[in-house]
Tab-separated table of C-alpha atoms in Angstrom:
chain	number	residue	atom	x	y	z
A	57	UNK	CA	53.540	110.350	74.147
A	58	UNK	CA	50.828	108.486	74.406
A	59	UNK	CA	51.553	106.556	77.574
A	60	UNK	CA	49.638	103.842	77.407
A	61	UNK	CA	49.652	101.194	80.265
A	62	UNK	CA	47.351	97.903	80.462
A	63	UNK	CA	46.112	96.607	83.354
A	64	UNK	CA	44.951	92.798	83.153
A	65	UNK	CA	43.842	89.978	85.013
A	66	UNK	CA	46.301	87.192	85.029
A	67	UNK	CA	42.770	84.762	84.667
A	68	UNK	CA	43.186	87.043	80.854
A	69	UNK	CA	47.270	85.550	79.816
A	70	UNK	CA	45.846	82.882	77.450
A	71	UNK	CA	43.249	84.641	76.372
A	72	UNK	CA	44.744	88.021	76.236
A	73	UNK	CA	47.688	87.888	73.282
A	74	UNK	CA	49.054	91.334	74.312
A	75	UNK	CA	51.253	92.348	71.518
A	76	UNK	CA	48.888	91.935	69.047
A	77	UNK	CA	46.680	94.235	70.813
A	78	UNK	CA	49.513	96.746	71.116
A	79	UNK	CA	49.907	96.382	67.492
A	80	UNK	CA	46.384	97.212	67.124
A	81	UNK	CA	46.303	99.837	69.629
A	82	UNK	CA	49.364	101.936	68.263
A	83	UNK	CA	47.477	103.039	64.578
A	84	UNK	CA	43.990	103.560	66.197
A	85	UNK	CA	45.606	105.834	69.180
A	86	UNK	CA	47.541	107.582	66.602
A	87	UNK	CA	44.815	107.989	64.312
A	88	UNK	CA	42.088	108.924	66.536
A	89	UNK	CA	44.533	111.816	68.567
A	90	UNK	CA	46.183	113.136	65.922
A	91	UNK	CA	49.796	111.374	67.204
A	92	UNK	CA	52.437	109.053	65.296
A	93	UNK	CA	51.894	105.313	66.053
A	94	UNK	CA	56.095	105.078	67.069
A	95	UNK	CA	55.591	107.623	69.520
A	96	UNK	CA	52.893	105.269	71.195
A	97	UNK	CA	54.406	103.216	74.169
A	98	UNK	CA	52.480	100.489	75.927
A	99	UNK	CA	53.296	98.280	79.171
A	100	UNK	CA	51.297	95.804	80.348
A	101	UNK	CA	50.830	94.597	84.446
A	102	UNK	CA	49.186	91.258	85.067
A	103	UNK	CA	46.926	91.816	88.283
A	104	UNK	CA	46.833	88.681	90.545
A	105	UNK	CA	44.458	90.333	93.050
A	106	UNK	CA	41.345	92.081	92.529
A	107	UNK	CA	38.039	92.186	94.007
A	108	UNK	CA	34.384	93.135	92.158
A	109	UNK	CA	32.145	93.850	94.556
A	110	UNK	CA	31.908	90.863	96.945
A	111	UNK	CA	33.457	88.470	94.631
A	112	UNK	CA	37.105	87.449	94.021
A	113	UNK	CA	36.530	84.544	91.453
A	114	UNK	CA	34.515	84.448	88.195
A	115	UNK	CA	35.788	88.016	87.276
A	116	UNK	CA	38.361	89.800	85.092
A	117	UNK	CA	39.658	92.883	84.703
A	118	UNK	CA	41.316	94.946	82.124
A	119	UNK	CA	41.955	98.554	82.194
A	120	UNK	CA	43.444	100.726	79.596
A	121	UNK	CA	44.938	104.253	80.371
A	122	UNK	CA	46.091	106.163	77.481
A	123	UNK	CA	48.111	109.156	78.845
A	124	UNK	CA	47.721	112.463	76.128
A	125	UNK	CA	49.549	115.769	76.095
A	126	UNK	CA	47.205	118.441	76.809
A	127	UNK	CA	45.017	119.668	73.664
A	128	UNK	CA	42.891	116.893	73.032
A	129	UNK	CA	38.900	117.740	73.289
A	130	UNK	CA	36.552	115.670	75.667
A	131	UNK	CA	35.156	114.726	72.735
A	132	UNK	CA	38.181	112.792	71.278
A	133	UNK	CA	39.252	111.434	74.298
A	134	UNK	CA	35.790	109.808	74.443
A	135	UNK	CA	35.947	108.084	70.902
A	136	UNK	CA	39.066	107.154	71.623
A	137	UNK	CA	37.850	105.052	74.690
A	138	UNK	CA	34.963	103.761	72.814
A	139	UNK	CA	37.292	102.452	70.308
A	140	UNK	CA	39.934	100.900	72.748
A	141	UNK	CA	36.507	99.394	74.617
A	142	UNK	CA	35.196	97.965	70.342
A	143	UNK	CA	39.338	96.562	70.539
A	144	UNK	CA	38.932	94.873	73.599
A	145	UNK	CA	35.970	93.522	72.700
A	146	UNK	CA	37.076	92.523	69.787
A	147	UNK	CA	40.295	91.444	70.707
A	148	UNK	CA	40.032	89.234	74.210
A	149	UNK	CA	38.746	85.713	73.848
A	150	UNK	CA	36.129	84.814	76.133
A	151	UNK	CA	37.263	83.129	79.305
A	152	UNK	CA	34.748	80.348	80.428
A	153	UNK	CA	33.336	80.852	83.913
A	154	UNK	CA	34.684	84.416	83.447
A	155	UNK	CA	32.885	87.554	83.539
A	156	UNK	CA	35.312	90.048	81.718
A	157	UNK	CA	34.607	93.820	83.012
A	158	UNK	CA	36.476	96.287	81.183
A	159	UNK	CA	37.644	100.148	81.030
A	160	UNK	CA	39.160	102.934	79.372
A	161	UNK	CA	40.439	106.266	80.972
A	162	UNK	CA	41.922	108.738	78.869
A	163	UNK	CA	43.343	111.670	80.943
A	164	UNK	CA	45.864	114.384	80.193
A	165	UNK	CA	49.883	113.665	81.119
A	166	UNK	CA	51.170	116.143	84.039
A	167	UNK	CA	52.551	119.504	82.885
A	168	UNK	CA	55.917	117.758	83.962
A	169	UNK	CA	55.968	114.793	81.940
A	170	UNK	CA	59.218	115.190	79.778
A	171	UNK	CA	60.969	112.515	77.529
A	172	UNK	CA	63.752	111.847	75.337
């Protein structure tokens, strides 16, 4: 725990240097919901198709979910995502042409997730 997965445009690879972000990520997680940055895990999945709205050029997406044991208030969770959405902001290089929309979920792991 936290299960974090990343989900990017591929139009985002150059622009997007992905372990740095995950480097980032890891302290600001573990800072902001009380867990230990080497229990943070993050994968990333390029997206090759996407649409926004009626569009399917000229747009980018990256979505973060950050998977938390149960415990956390609402009102963590939600500085947590406005600090992942400051990171991102901070973090992606504008792509030219390239309208970058991006998001941050932060919901609770099933009462089943186990790991060792």
């Amino acid at each position: 725990m936290p299960q974090i997965t990343v989900d990017y445009s591929g139009t985002l690879a150059a622009a997007f240097d992905r372990q740095a972000f995950a480097l980032a990520l890891h302290p600001l997680v573990a800072a902001t919901a009380d867990a230990r940055p080497e229990a943070c895990k993050t994968r990333f999945r390029r997206v090759e198709d996407f649409v926004i709205g009626d569009r399917t050029e000229g747009h980018a997406v990256l979505h973060v979910e950050i998977g938390l044991l149960h415990g956390r208030t609402d009102e963590t969770k939600i500085r947590l995502a406005d600090a992942v959405l400051a990171l991102i902001a901070a973090r992606v290089k504008p792509v030219d042409g390239v309208t970058l929309h991006s998001s941050v979920e932060v919901p609770n792991l099933d009462a089943s997730y186990r790991k060792r």
